[in-house]
Coordinates of C-alpha atoms and ligand atoms in Angstrom, one line a residue:
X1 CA 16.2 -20.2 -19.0
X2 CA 14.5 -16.8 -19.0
X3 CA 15.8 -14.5 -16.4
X4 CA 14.7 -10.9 -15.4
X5 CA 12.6 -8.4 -13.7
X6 CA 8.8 -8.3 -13.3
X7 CA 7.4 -4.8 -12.2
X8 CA 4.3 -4.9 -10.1
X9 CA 2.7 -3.4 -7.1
X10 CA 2.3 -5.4 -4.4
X11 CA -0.1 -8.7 -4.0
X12 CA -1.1 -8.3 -7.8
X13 CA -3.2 -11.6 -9.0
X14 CA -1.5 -10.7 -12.6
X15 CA 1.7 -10.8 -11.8
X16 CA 1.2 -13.4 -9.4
X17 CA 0.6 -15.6 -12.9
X18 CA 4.3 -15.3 -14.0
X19 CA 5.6 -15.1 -10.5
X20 CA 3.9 -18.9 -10.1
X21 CA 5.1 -20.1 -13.4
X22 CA 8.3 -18.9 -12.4
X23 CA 8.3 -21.4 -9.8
X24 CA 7.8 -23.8 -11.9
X25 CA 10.3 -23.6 -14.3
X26 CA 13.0 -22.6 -12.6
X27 CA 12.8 -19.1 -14.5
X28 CA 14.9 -16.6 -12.4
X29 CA 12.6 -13.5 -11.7
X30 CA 13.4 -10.6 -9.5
X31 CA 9.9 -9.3 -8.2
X32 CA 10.2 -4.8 -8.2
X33 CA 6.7 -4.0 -6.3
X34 CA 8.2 -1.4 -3.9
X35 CA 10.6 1.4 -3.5
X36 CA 13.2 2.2 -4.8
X37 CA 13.2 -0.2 -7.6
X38 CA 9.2 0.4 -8.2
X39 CA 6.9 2.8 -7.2
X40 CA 3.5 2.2 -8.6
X41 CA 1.7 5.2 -10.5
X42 CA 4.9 7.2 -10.7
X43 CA 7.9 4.7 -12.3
X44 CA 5.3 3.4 -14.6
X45 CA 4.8 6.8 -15.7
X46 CA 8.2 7.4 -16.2
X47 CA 9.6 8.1 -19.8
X48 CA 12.3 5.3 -19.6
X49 CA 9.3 3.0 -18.5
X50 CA 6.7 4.1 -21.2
X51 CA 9.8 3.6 -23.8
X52 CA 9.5 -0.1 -23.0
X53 CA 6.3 -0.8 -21.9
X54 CA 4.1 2.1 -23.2
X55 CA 0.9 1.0 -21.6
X56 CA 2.3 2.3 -18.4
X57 CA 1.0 -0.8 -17.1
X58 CA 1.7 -3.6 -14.2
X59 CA 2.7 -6.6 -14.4
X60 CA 5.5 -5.8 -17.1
X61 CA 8.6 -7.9 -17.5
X62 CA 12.3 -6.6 -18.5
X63 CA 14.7 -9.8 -19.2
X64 CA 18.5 -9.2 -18.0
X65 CA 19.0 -9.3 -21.9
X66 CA 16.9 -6.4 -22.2
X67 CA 13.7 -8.1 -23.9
X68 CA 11.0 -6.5 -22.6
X69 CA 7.4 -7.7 -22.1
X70 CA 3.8 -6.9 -21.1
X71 CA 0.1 -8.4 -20.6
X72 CA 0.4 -10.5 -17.7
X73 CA -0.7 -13.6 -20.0
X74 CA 2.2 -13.2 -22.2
X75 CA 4.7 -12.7 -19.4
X76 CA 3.6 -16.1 -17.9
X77 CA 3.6 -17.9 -20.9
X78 CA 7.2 -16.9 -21.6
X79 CA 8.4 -17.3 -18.4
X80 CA 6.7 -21.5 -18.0
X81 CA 8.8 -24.2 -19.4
X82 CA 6.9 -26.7 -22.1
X83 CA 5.3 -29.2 -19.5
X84 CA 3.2 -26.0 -18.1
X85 CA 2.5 -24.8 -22.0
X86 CA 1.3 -28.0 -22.7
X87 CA 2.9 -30.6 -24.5
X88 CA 0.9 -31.1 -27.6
X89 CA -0.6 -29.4 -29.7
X90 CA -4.1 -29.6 -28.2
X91 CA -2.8 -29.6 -24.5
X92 CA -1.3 -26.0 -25.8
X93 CA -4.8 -25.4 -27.5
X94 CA -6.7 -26.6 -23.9
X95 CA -3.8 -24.0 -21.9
X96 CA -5.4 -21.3 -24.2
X97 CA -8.5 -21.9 -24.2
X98 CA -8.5 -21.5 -20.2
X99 CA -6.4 -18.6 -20.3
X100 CA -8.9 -16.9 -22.7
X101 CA -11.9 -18.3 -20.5
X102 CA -10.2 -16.9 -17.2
X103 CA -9.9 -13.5 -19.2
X104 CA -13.4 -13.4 -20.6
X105 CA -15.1 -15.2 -17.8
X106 CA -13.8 -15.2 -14.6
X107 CA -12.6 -11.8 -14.4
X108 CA -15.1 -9.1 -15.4
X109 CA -18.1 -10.6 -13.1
X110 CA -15.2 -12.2 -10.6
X111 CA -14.4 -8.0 -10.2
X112 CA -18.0 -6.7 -10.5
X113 CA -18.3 -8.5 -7.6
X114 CA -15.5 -8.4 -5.7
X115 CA -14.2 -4.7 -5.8
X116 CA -17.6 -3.7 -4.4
X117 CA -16.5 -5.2 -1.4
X118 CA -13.2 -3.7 -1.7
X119 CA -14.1 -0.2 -1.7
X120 CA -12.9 0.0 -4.7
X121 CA -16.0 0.6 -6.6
X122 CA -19.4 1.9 -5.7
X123 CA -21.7 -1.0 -5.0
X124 CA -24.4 -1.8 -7.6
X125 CA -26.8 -4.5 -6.5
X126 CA -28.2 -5.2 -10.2
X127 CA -24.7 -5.8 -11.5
X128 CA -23.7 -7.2 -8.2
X129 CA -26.4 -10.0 -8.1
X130 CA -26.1 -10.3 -12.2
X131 CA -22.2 -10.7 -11.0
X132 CA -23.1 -13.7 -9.0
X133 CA -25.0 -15.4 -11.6
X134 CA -22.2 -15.5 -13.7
X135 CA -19.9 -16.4 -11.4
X136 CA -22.4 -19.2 -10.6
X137 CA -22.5 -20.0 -14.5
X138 CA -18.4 -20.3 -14.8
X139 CA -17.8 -22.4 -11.5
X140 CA -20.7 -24.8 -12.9
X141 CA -18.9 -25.2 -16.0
X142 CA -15.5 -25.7 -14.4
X143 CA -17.2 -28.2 -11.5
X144 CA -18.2 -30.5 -14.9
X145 CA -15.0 -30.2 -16.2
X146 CA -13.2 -30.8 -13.1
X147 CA -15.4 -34.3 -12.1
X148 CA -13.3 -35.9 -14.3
X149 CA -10.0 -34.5 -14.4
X150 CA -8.2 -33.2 -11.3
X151 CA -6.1 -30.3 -13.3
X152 CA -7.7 -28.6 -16.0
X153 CA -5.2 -29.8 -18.5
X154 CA -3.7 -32.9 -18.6
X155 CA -2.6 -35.0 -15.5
X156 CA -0.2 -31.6 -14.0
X157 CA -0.6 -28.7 -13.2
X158 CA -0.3 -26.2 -16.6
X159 CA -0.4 -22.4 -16.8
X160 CA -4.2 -23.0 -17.3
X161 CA -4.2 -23.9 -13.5
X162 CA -2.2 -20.9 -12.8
X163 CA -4.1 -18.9 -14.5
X164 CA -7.7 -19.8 -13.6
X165 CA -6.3 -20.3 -9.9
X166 CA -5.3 -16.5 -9.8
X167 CA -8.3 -15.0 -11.5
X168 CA -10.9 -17.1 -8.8
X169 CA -8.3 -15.9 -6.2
X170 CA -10.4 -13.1 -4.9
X171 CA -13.6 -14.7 -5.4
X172 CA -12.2 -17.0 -3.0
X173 CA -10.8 -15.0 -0.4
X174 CA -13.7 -12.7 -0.3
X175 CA -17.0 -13.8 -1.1
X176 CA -17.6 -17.5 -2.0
X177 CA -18.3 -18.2 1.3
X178 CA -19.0 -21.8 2.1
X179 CA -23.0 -22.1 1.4
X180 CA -22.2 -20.9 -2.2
X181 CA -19.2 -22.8 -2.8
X182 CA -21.0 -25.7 -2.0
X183 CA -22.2 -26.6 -5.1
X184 CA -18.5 -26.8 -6.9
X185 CA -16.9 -29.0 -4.9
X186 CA -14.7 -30.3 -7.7
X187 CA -13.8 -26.7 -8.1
X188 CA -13.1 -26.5 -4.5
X189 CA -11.0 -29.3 -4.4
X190 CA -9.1 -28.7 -7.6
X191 CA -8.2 -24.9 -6.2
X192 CA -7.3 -26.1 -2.4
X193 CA -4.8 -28.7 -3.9
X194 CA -3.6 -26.1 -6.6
X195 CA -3.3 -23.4 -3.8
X196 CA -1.2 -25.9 -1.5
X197 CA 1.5 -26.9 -3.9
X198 CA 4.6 -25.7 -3.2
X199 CA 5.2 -23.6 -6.3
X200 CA 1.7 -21.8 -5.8
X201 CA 2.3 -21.7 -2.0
X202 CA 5.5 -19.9 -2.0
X203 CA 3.7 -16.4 -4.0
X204 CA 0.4 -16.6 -2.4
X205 CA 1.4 -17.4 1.0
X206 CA -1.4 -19.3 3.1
X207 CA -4.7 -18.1 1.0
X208 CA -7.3 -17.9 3.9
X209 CA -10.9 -19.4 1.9
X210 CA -13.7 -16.7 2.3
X211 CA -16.2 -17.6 6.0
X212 CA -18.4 -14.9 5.4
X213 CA -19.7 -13.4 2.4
X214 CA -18.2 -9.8 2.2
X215 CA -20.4 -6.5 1.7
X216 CA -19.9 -3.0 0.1
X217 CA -17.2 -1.4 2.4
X218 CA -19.0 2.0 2.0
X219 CA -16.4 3.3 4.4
X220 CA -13.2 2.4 2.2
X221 CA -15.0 3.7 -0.7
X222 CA -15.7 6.4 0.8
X223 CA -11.4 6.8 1.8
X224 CA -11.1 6.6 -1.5
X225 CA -13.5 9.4 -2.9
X226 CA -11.6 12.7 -1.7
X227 CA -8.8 12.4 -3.8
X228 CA -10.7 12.5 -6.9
X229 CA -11.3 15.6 -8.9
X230 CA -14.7 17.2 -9.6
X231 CA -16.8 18.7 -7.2
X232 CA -19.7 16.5 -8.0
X233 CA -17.8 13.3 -6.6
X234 CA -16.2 15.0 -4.0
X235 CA -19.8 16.2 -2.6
X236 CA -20.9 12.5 -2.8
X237 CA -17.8 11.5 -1.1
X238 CA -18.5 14.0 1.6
X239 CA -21.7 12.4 2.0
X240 CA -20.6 8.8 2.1
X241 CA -17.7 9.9 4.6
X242 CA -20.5 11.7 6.8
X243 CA -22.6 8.9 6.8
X244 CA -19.5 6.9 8.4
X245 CA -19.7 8.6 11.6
X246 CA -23.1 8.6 12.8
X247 CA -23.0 5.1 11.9
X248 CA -21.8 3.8 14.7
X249 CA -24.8 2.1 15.9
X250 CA -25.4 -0.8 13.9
X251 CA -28.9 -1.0 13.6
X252 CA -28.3 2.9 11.9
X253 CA -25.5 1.1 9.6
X254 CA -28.1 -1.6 8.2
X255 CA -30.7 0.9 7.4
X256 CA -27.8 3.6 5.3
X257 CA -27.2 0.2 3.5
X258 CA -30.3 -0.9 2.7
X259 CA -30.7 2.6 1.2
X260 CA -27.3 2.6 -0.8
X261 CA -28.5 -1.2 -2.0
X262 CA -32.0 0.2 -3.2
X263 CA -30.8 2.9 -5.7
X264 CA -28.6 1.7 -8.4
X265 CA -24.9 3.9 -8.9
X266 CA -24.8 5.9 -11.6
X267 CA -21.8 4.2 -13.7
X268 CA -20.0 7.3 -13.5
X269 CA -19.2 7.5 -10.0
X270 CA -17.7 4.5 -10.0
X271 CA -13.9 4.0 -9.3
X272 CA -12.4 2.5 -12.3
X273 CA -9.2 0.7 -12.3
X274 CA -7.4 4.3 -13.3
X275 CA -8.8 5.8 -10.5
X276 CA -7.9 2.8 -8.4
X277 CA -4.1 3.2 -9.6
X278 CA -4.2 7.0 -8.7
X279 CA -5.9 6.8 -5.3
X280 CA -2.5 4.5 -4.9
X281 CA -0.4 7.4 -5.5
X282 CA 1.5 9.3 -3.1
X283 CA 0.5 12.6 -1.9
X284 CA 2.6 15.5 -3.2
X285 CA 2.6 19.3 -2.8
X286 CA 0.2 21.0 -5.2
X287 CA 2.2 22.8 -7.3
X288 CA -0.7 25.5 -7.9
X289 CA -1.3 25.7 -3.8
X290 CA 0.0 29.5 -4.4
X291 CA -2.3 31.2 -6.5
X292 CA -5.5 33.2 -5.2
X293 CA -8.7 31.1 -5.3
X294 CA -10.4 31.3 -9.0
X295 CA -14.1 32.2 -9.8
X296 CA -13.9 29.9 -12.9
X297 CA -14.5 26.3 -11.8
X298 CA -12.9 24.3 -14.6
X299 CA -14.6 20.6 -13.5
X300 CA -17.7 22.6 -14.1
X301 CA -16.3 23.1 -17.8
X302 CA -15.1 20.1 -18.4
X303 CA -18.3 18.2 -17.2
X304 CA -20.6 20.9 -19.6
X305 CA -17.9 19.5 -22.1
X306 CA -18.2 16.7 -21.7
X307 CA -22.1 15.7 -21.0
X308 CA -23.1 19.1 -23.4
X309 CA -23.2 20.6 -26.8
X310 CA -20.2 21.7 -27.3
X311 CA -21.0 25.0 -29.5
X312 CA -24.1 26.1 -28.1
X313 CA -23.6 24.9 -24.3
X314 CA -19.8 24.3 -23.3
X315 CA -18.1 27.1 -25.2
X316 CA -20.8 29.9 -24.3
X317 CA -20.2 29.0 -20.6
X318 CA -16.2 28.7 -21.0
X319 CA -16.7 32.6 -21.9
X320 CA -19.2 33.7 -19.5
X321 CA -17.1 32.0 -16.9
X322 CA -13.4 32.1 -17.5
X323 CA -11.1 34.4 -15.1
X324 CA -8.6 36.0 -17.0
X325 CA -6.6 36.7 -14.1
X326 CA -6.6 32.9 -12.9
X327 CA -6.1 31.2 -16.0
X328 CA -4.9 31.4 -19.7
X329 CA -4.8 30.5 -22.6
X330 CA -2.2 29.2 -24.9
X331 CA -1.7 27.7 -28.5
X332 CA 1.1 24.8 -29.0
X333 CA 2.4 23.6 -31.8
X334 CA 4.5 20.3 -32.5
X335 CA 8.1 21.6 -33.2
X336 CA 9.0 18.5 -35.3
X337 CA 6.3 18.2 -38.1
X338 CA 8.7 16.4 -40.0
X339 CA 9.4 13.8 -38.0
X340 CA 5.9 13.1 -37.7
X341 CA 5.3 9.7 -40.1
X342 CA 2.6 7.6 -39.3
X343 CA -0.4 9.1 -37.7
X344 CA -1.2 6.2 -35.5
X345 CA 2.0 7.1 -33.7
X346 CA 1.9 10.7 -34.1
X347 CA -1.7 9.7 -31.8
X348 CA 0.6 8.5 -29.2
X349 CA 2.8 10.8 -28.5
X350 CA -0.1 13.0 -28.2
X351 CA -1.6 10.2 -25.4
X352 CA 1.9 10.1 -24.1
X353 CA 2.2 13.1 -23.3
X354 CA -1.4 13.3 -21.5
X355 CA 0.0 10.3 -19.5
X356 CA 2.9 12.1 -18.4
X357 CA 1.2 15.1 -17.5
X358 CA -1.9 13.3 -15.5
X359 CA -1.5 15.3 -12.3
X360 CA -1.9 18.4 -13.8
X361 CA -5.1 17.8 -15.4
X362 CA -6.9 18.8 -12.5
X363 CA -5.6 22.6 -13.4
X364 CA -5.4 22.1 -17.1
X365 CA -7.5 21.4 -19.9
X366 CA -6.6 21.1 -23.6
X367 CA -8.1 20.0 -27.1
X368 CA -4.8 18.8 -29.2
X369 CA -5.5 17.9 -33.2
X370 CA -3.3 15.7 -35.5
X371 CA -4.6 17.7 -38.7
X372 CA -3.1 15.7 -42.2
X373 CA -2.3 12.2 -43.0
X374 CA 0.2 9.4 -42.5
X375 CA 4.0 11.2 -43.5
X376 CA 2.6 14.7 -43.8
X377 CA 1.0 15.7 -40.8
X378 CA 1.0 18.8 -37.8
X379 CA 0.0 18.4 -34.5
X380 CA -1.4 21.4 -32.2
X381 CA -3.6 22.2 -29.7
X382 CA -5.3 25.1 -27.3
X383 CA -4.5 24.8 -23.6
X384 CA -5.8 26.2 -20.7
X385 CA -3.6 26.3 -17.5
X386 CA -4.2 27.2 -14.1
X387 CA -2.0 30.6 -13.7
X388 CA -0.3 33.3 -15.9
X389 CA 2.8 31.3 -16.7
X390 CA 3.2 28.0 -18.9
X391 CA 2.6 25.0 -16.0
X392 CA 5.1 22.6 -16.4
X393 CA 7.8 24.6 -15.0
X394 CA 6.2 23.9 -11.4
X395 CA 7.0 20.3 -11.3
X396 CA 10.1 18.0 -12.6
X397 CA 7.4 15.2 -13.9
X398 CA 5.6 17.9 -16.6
X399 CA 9.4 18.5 -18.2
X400 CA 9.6 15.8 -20.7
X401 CA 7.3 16.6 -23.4
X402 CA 6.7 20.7 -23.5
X403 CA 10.2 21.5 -25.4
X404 CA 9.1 19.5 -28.5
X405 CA 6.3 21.9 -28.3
X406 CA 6.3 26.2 -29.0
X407 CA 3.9 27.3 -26.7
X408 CA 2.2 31.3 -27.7
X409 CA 0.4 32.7 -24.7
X410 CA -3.2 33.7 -26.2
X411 CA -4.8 37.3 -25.5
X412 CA -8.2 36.5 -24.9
X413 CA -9.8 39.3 -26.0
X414 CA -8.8 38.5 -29.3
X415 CA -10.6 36.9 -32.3
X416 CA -7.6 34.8 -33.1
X417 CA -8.4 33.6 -29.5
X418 CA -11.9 33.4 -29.9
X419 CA -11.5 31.4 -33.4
X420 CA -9.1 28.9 -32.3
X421 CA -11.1 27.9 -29.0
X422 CA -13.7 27.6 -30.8
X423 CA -12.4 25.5 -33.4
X424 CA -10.1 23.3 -31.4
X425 CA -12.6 22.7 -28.8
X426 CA -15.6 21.6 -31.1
X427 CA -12.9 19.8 -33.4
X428 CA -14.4 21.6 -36.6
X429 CA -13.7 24.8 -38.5
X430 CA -11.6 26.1 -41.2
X431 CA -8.4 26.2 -39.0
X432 CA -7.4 28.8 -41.5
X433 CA -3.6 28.7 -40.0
X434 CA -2.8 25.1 -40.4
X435 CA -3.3 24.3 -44.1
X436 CA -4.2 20.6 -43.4
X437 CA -7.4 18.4 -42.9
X438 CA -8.2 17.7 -39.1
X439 CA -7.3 14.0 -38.5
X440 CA -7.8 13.2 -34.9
X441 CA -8.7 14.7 -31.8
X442 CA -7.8 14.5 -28.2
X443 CA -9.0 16.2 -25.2
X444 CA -6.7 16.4 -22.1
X445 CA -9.1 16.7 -19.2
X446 CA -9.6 13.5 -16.8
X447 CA -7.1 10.7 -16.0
X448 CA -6.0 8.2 -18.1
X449 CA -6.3 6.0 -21.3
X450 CA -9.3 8.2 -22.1
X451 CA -8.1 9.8 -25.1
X452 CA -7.1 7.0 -26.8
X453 CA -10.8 6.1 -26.2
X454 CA -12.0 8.9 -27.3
X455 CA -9.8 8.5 -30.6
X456 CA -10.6 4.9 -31.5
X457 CA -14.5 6.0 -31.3
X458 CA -13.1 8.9 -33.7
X459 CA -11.7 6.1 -35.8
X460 CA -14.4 4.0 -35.8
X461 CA -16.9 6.6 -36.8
X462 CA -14.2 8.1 -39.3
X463 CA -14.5 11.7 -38.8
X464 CA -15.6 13.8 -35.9
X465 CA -18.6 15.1 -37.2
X466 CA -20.0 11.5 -36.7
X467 CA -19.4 11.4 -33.2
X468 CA -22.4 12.6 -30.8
X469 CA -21.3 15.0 -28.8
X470 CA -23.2 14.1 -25.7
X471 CA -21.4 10.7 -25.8
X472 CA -17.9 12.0 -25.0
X473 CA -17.8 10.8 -21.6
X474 CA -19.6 7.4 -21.9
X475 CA -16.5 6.3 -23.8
X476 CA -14.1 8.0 -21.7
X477 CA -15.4 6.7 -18.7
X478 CA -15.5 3.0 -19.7
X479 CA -12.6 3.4 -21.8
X480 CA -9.6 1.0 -19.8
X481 CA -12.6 -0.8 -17.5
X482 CA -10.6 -4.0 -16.8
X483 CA -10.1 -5.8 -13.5
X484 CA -7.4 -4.5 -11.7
X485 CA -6.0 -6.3 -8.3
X486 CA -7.2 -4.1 -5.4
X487 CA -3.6 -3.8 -4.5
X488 CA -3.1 -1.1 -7.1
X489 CA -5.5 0.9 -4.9
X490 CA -5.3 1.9 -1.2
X491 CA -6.7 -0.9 0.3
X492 CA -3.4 -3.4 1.8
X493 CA -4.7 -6.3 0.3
Ligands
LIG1 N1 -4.3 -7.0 -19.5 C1 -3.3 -6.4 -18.6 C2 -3.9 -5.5 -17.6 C3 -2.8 -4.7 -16.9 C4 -3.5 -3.7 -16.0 O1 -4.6 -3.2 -16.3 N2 -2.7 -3.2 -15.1 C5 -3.1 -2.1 -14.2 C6 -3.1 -2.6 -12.8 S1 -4.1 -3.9 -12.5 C7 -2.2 -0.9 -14.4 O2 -1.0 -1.1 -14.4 N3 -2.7 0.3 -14.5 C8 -1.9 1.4 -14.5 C9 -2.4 2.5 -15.4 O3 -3.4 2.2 -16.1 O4 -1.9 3.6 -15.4 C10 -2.5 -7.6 -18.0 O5 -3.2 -8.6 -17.7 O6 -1.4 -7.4 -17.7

């Protein structure tokens, strides 16, 4: 019998999966959601927790005999016994084919929805009411399936239960109010009996069914807003919060969100799941709070990078704009070349090291290359830090990576400068001092998974040169977009 550790945050509808198959099958798991054993956005960082589950990711299982696991799915499935995999062949096919269907689905209109409502995301009434529709379309095809049948596998409850049960949790608890459940009452009653069995009943607790219909929570959104980094979100956020208080009067309230309902979000401003996770995090001292205000606003850079031509707009206003005395510029270069085999991994130690350093991207930007091939490759890269002296000194978390690295403080008045910002920025040039073919790219500059994005678009098109420019941030921003539980953001739920 499987016994071990499942890492989570708090109230998470993916780990709740395993936590109820647990039940079940008499698996012994030890739930770490809070602190000491687990602090969400900083253990999952951690190198020791990246060395087993490099994702960085929640739910993630560690066995007492050290086996380590992740993808919620795959953590449930291993922790059920038989009669909840399915006891034949096609009863383990059917488990599947729900698990997949919950995935696909459920969860990405169940969230479009739902974190809306949360505050989680900024509210979009096309995708909300195209949301609805969908949700409308899966509950229909799970009513037909349910008149006949009162689990969705066999005659017990499987891990397809479990699984579709969590993923129409919040739909439940927050929006299907009773009009538009209505309609699904085999769905109802299949989830009210599925809800009140003891093994579902003693992880969720009592699940209160949605009354009313939730809204946008404008005001939670805006909560959540300040904490993020460019100016252009934090003015909006200053706007949302602003509308809060003279919004007291009800009548007021209605008309500010009529308005918000009327003009559609621009996808960028939403929260994604990342976002979601960092809002989570614990506030701690800026580590650059002692240095004189700059002139050079590097979100302004990094959004011309980003959304511009990178030769002709984003490096011409890097130099008309950078402050020599607040920032500089440095080369690094990958100590251990040799050790470098396959270039797919070579990639992630590149992305690792992002991840480890996420809170000081808000006062750093870099462009790092893998030039070569698989078991003869270099990696370096051009940073820019906040401040005269190399920034991971200032806090423990940046120490892991930055030895394996020599770091050669730039002068920028130099053409060796000039050249290599050029060239590592626009990911083309002769790179003169490397000797090797540019491989891959990756660009150190908002939070998470977005450089691995970034890269498999790289991939995909095969060589940089293929890649629009102006496209940059549509795949960053869309890169990890996958429902997250709202209890990996502020909100208590
Ligand atoms: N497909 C994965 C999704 C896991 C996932 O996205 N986890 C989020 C929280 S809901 C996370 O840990 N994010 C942290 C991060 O991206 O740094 C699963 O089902 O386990």
């Amino acid at each position: 019998m499987a016994a071990g550790t499942l890492y989570t945050y708090p109230e998470n509808w993916r780990a709740f999966k395993a936590q109820i198959a647990a039940q079940y099958s008499g698996a012994r798991l030890k739930v770490a959601s809070s602190p000491p054993a687990f602090t969400f956005g900083q253990t999952n960082r951690s190198p020791a927790f990246l060395s087993n589950f490099p994702l960085g990711k929640v739910p993630a299982y560690q066995g007492d005999d050290g086996f380590c696991l992740f993808e919620s799915n795959a953590i449930a499935h291993y922790l059920s016994n038989d009669a909840l995999r399915g006891s034949t062949p096609q009863a383990r096919a059917q488990v599947l084919q729900w698990v997949s269907f919950a995935d696909s689905e459920i969860i990405p209109p169940a969230s479009a929805w739902v974190f809306p409502t949360l505050g989680i995301m900024q509210f979009n009434k096309q995708a909300t009411e195209q949301a609805k529709e969908e949700v409308k379309r899966v509950l229909a095809v799970l009513n037909q399936h349910l008149n006949t049948c009162t689990f969705l596998v066999g005659e017990r409850v499987s891990l397809a239960d479990i699984t579709v049960v969590c993923s129409l949790l919040w739909l439940y608890k927050q929006v299907l109010e009773p009009a538009f459940r209505q309609p699904y009452p085999n769905v109802n009653r299949w989830f009210v009996t599925c809800i009140n069995q003891p093994q579902f009943k003693a992880v969720l607790g009592e699940v209160k069914l949605c009354e009313k219909m939730a809204q946008f929570d404008a005001k939670k959104f805006a909560e959540n807003q300040p904490k993020k980094e460019t100016p252009l979100k934090k003015e909006k956020a200053g706007k949302e919060a602003g509308k809060q208080q003279p919004q007291q009067q009800q009548e007021k309230k209605e008309k500010e969100k009529k308005k918000e309902e009327k003009k559609p979000a621009p996808p960028a401003e939403e929260m994604d799941e990342c976002e979601a996770a960092l809002a989570s995090e614990p506030k701690t001292k800026d580590p650059f709070a002692h240095l004189p205000k700059s002139s050079f606003v590097l979100d302004e850079f990094k959004r011309k990078y980003s959304n511009e031509d990178t030769l002709t707009v984003a490096i011409p206003h890097f130099w008309e704009n950078f402050d020599r005395e607040g920032y500089s510029i440095w080369y690094s270069e990958y100590r251990f070349p040799e050790e470098l085999t396959m270039t797919f991994m070579s990639c992630n130690l590149i992305t690792g090291m992002f991840q480890r350093l996420d809170k000081l991207r808000k006062n750093a930007f870099a462009s790092v290359i893998l030039f070569g091939m698989n078991n003869s490759s270099s990696i370096s890269g051009i940073w820019v830090f906040r401040g005269q002296d190399l920034a991971f000194t200032l806090s423990e978390d940046w120490q892991i990576d930055y030895e394996s690295y020599s770091w050669r403080k730039l002068d920028v008045d130099s053409d060796e400068c000039k050249t290599m910002v050029k060239e590592y920025f626009a990911w083309e040039g002769e790179f003169k001092h490397v000797g090797k073919p540019f491989s891959q790219g990756k660009i150190f500059k908002k939070a998470c998974a977005t450089e691995d994005a970034h890269a498999k678009v790289l991939n995909f098109f095969g060589s940089s040169e293929l890649l629009p420019e102006n496209k940059k941030v549509v795949y960053q921003r869309r890169a990890s977009r996958s429902a997250c539980a709202p209890g990996g953001a502020t909100s208590p739920v």
